[in-house]
XYZ file of C-alpha atoms in Angstrom:
468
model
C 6.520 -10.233 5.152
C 6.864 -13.636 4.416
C 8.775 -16.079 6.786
C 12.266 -17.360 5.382
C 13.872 -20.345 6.392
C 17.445 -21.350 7.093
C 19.134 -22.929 3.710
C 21.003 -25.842 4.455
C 23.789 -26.825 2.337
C 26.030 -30.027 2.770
C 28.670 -27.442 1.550
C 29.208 -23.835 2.949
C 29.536 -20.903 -0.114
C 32.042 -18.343 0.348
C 31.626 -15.010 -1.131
C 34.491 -13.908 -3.255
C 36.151 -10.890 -2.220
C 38.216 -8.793 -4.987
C 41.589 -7.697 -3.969
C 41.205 -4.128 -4.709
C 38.567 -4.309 -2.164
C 40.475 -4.714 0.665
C 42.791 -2.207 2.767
C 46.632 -2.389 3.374
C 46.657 -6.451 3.189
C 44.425 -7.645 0.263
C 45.531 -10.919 0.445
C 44.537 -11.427 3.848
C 41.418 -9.950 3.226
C 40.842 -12.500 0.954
C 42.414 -15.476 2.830
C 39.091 -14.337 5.529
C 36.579 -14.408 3.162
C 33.169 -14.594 4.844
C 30.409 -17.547 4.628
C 27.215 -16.537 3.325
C 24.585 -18.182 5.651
C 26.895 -17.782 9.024
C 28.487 -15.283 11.051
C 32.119 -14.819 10.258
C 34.323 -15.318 12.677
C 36.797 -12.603 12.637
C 35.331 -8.235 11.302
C 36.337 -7.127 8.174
C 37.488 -4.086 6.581
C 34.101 -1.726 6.593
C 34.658 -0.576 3.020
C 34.930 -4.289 2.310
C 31.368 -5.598 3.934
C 29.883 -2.257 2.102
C 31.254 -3.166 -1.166
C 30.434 -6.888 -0.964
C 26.681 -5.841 -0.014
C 26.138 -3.425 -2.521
C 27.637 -5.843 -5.779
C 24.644 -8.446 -4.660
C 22.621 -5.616 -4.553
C 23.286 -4.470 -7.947
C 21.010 -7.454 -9.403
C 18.065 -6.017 -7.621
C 15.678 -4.435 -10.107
C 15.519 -0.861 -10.513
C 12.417 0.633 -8.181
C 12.008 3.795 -10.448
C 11.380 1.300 -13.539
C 8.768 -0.491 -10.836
C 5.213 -0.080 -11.959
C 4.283 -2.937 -9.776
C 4.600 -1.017 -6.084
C 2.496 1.945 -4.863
C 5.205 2.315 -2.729
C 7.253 5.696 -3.403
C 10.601 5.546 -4.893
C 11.630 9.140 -5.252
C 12.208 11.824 -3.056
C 14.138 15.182 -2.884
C 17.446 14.809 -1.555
C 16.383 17.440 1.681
C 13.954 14.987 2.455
C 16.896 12.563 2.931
C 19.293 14.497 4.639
C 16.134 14.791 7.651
C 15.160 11.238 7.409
C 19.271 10.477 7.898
C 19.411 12.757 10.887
C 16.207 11.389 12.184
C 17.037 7.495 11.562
C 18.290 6.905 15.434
C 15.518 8.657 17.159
C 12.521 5.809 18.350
C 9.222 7.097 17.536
C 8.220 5.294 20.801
C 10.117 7.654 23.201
C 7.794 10.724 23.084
C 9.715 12.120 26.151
C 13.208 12.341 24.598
C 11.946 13.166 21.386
C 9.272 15.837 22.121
C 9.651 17.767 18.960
C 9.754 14.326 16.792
C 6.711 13.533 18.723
C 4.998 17.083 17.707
C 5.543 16.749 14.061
C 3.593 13.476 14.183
C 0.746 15.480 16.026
C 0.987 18.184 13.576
C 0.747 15.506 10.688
C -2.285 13.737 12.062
C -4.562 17.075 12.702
C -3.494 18.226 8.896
C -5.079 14.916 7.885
C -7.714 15.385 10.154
C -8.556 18.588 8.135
C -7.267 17.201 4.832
C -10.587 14.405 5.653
C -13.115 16.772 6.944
C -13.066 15.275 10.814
C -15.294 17.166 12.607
C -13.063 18.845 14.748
C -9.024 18.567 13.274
C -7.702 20.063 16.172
C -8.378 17.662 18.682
C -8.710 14.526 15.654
C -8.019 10.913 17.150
C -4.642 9.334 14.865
C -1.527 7.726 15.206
C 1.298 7.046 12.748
C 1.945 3.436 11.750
C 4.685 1.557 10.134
C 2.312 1.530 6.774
C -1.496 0.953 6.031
C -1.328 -2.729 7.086
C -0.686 -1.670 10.466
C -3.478 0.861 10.434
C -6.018 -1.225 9.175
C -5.034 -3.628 12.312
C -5.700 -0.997 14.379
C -9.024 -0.063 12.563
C -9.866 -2.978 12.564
C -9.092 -3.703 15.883
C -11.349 -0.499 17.092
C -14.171 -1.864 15.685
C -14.191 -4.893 16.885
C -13.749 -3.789 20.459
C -16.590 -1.376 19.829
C -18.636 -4.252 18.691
C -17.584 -6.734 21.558
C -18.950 -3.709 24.048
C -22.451 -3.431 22.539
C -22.722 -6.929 22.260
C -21.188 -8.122 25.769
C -24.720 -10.346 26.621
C -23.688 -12.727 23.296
C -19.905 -12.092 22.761
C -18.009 -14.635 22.776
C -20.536 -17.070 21.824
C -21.775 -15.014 18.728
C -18.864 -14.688 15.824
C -18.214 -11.436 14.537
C -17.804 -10.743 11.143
C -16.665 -8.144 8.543
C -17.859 -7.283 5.087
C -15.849 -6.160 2.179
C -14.950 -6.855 -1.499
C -12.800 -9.535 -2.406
C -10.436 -7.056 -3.963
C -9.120 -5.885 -0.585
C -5.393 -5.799 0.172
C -4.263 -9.135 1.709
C -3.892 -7.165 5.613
C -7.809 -7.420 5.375
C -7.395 -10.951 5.159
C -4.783 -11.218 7.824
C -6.438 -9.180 10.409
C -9.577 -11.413 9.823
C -7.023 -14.577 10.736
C -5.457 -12.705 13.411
C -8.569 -11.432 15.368
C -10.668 -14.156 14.715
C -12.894 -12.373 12.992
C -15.221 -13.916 9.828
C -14.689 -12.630 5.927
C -17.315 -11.370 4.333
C -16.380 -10.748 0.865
C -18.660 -9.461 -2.093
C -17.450 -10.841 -5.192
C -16.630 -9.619 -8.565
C -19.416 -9.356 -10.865
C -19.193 -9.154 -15.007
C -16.957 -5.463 -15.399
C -17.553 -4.755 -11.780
C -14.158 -4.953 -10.170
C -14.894 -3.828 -6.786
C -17.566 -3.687 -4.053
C -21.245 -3.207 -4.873
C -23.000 -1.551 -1.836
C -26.073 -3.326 -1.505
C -24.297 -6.841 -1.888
C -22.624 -5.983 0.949
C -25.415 -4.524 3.137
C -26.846 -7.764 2.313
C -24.369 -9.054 3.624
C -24.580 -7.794 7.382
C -26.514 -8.437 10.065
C -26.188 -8.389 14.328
C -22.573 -9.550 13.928
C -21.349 -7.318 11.344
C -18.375 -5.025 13.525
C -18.188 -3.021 10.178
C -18.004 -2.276 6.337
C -14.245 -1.692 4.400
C -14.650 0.714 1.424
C -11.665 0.975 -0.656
C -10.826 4.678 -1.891
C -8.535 2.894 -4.868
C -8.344 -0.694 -5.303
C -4.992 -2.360 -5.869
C -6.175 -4.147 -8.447
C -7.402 -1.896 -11.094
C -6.934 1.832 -9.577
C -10.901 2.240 -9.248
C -12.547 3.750 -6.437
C -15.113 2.273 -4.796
C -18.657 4.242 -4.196
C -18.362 4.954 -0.353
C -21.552 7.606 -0.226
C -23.017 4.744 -1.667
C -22.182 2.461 0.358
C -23.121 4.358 3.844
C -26.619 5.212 1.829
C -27.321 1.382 1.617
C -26.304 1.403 5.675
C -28.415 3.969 6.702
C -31.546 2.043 4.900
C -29.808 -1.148 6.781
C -30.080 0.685 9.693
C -33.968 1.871 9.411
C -34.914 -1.359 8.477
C -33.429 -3.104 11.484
C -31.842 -0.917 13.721
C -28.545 -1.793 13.044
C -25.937 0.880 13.194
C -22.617 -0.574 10.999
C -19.770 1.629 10.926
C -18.112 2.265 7.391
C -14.072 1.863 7.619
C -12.711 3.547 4.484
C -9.246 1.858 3.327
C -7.446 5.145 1.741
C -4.232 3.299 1.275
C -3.483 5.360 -1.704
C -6.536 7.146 -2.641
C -6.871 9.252 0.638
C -4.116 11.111 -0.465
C -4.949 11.356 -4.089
C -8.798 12.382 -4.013
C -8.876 15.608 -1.324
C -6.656 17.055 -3.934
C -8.331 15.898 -7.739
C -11.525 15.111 -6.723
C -12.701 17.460 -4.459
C -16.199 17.292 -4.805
C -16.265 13.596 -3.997
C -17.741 12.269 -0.717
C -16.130 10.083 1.031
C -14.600 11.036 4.144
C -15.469 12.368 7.594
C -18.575 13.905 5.832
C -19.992 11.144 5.490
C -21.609 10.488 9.414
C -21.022 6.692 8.913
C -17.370 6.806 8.141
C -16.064 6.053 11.843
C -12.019 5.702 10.883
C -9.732 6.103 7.721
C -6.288 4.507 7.134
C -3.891 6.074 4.527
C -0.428 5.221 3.320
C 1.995 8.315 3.872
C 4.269 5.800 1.990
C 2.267 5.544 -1.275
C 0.675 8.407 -2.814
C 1.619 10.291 0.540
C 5.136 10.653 -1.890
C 7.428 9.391 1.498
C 10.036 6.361 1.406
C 8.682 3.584 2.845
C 7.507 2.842 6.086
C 4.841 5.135 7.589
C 1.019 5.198 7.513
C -2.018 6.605 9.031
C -5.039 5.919 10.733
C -7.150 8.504 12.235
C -10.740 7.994 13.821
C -13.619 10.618 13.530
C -14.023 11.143 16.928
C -12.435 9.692 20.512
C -15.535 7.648 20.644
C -14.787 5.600 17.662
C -11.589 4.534 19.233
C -12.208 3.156 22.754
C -10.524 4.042 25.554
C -9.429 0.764 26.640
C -7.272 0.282 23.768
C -4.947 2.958 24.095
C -1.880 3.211 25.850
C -0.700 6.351 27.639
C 2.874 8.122 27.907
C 4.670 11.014 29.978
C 5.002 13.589 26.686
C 6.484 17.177 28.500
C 5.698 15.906 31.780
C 1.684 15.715 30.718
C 0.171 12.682 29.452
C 0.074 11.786 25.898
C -2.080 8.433 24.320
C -0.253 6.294 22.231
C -1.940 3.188 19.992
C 0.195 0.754 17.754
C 1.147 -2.711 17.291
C 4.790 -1.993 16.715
C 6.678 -0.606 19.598
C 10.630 1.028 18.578
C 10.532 2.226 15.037
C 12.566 5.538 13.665
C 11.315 8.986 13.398
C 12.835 9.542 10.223
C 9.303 8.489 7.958
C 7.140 10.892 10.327
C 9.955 13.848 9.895
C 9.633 13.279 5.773
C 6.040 13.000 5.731
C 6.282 16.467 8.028
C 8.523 17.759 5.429
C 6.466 17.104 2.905
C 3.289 18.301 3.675
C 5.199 21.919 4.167
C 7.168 21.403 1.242
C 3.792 21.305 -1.161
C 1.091 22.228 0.351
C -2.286 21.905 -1.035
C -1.065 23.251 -4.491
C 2.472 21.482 -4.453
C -0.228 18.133 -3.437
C -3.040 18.897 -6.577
C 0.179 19.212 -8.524
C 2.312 16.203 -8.302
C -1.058 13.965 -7.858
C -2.559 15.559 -11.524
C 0.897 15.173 -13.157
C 0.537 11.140 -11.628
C -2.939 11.205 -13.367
C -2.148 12.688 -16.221
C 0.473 10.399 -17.228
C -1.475 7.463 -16.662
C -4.477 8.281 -18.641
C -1.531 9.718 -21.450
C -0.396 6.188 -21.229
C -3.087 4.402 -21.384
C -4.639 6.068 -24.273
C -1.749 5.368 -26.221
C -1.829 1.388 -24.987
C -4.907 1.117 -26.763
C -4.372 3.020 -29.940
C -2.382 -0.293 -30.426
C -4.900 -2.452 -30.433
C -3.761 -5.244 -28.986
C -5.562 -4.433 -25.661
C -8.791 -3.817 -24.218
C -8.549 -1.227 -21.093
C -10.440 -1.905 -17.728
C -9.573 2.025 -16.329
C -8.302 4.689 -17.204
C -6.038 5.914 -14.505
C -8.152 8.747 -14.327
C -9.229 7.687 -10.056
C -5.699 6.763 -8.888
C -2.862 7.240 -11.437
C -3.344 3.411 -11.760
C -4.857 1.427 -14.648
C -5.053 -1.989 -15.783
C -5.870 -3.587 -19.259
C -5.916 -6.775 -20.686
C -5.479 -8.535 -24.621
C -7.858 -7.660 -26.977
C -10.467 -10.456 -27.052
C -8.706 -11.006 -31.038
C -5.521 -11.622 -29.511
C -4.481 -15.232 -29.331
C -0.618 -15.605 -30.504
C 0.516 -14.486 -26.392
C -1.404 -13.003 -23.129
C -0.789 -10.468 -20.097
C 1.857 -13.112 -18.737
C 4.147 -13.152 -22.103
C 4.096 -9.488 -22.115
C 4.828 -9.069 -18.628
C 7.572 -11.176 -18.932
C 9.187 -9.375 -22.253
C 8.803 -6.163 -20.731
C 11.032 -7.091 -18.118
C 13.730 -8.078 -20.644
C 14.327 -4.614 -20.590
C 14.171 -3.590 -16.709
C 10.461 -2.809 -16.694
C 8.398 -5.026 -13.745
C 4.599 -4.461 -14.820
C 2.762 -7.070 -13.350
C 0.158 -9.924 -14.453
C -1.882 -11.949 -12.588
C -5.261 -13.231 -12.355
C -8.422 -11.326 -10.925
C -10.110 -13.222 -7.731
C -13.597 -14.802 -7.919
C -15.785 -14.332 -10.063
C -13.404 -13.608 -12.566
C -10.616 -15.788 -12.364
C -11.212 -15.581 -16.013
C -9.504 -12.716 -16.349
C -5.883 -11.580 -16.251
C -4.550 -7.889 -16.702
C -1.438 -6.133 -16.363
C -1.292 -3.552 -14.175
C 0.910 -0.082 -14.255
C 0.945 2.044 -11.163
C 2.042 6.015 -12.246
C 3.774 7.343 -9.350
C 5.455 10.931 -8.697
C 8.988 10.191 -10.454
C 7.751 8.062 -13.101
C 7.714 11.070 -15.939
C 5.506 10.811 -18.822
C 8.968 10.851 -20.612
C 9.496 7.577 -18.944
C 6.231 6.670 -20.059
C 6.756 7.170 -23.623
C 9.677 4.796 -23.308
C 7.547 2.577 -21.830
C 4.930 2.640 -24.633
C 7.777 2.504 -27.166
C 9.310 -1.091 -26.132
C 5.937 -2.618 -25.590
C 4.807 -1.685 -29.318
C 8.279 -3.113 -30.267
C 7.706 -6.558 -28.719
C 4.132 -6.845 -30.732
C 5.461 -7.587 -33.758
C 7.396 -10.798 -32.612
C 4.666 -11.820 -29.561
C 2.141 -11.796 -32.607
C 4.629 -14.278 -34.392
C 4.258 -17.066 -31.521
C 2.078 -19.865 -32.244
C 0.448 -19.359 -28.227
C 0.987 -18.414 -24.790
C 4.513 -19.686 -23.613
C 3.581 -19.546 -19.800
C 1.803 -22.393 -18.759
C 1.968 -21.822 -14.951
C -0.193 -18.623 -14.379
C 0.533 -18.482 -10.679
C 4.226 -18.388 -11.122
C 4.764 -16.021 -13.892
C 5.130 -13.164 -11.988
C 4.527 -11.215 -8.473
C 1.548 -9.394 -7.552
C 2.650 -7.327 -5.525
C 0.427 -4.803 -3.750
């Protein structure tokens, strides 16, 4: 989240308050109309603060029309109702909330099986606030695993970690945070992710571990993780070095076990020591909750988990956040019963299915050249036809919200700054009748964008949000 600061006016704003708005005495209502960037002095009518919060509201876009998030924006009103009756319980309190406390135990051993873990029942996981958290944690693990091998050098010798540069910005923080060096594999030509032996080339004594994406954010790809622990294992022959493989399933964890069965990438793979997931995403629950789980209990060591009373017997806890509601592990419990494996292949292949529907019919325009497909995650990304010189990704972008839709554009991270895409993420709720309208007011903005002389946008980095 990014830090806001104070605004500092000479002169103080008041927000205008209608008279309907306010209860027996309007006028007086009015007369105590609260400052913006201050606490009022005197309460006001409740209907009043709700009705003053929600017109400001109002000019937020609308998430359904946002093709920018991953981040769910639709679910059945029963799943509401629970997360509203779970809302004051504090995940942290295992005690008082035994059963809330079970359904997160449930969740992480059906994930455990969901991933292949060697043994579900007794699988290593927590929840977490989201997947940034849980790649912390991951992260965390494996640098405390790395520290305990290496005790005779640590902390004179600098740990690093290897991954492509198209990791989500957590990556980045954790590195900051834990003091822990980058190692990022570049983009290459019309590779837009990690390339396995660039980044076993990449490792040596003070490597605490390998991130694979399963679906980067910036193109909907999957990266090769059987690959990747194949390139390991002839890193580890070669030198004796055993590097552990974290998998970053933000979104793709919960998309692949049900489309793309036969890939590899999990707990099968011996290497794979943890895996992260976003019950928030492609997990189809309102934001925030995530997962992390760890193959084994010796993955995740000891010393870095915390312990609780749970039904008068002891229960290990492991998180960076400490009170947080129930209500996101109750909805993500809810919805694993609701669907099921079945209800899951379905809702994931009607995703996919209107994103490679979509993106077909982007490029039977013309006008653009597709990267993917959206036929990994329901996620692709395309940019102007090489012909195409009268606007780019940003003018589009920028049209296309003219009429409520936020696809984004931005520019792809070395080596191909040279390139900028836009981006549409298909999520469950965004219907391929939705999609069609979509499709219909882009192809009515070309005839007009091929009418300008050039690009309007100058500034690239301020033409619109990236947002992950």
């Amino acid at each position: 989240m990014p830090l806001n600061e104070g605004i500092r006016r000479p002169g103080e704003r008041r927000l205008s308050v209608n008279p309907f708005y306010g209860p027996a005495n309007p006028l007086g209502d009015m007369a105590e109309a609260p400052p913006t960037h201050r606490l009022p002095d005197q309460p006001i009518a409740p209907g009043t603060a709700h009705q003053l919060v929600r017109d400001e509201l109002m000019l937020d876009g609308n998430a359904r029309l946002n093709l920018a998030t991953f981040v769910t924006t639709w679910m059945e009103p029963e799943a509401g109702l629970l997360m509203a009756e779970c809302r004051d319980k504090n995940m942290i309190d295992k005690d008082e909330y035994p059963r809330t406390a079970e359904l997160e135990r449930r969740c992480v051993a059906m994930l455990a099986d969901l991933w292949h873990a060697p043994d579900p029942e007794t699988a290593v996981g927590c929840s977490t606030t989201g997947s940034s958290e849980a790649c912390m944690l991951a992260g965390m693990a494996l640098k405390r695993r790395w520290t305990r091998r290496n005790a005779d050098r640590y902390p004179a010798a600098r740990p690093n970690l290897v991954m492509g540069v198209n990791v989500q910005v957590c990556w980045e923080k954790f590195c900051n945070f834990w003091e822990v060096e980058a190692r990022l594999v570049p983009m290459e030509g019309e590779r837009f992710h990690l390339d396995p032996q660039a980044a076993a080339e990449l490792c040596d004594e003070n490597t605490i571990g390998v991130v694979g994406i399963l679906g980067s954010t910036f193109d909907g790809s999957y990266e090769p993780v059987a690959e990747l622990c194949a390139a390991l294992d002839a890193v580890q022959e070669r030198t004796g070095l055993d590097i552990p493989v974290h998998v970053d399933g933000a979104s793709g964890a919960m998309v692949a076990p049900f489309l793309d069965e036969d890939l590899v990438w999990d707990f099968r793979l011996p290497r794979v020591a943890s895996i992260n997931t976003s019950g928030h995403k492609y997990g189809l629950v309102y934001p925030g909750v995530g997962w992390a789980l760890w193959r084994d209990a010796e993955a995740l060591p000891e010393e870095l988990v915390f312990r609780v009373n749970y039904l008068g017997g002891d229960m290990p806890t492991f998180a960076l956040n400490f009170s947080r509601p129930g209500a996101q592990v109750v909805a993500q419990y809810y919805t694993f019963l609701r669907l099921g494996r079945d209800g899951f292949r379905a809702v994931q292949q009607a995703a996919r299915d209107v994103a490679t529907g979509m993106a077909g019919r982007i490029e039977a325009l013309g006008d653009f050249r597709l990267l993917t497909r959206g036929d990994e995650l329901p996620v692709f990304a395309f940019t102007t036809a090489p012909d195409v010189t009268a606007y780019d990704v940003f003018d589009v972008s920028r049209r296309l919200r003219e009429s409520g839709w936020l696809v984004p554009a931005y520019t792809f991270p070395p080596h191909r700054e040279d390139l900028s895409v836009l981006r549409v993420v298909c999520r469950n709720g965004f219907s391929a009748d939705l999609a069609e309208l979509l499709t219909q007011d882009l192809e009515r903005l070309l005839p007009e964008l091929r009418r300008q002389a050039g690009p309007l946008i100058r500034d690239k980095t301020a033409a619109t949000g990236f947002h992950h």
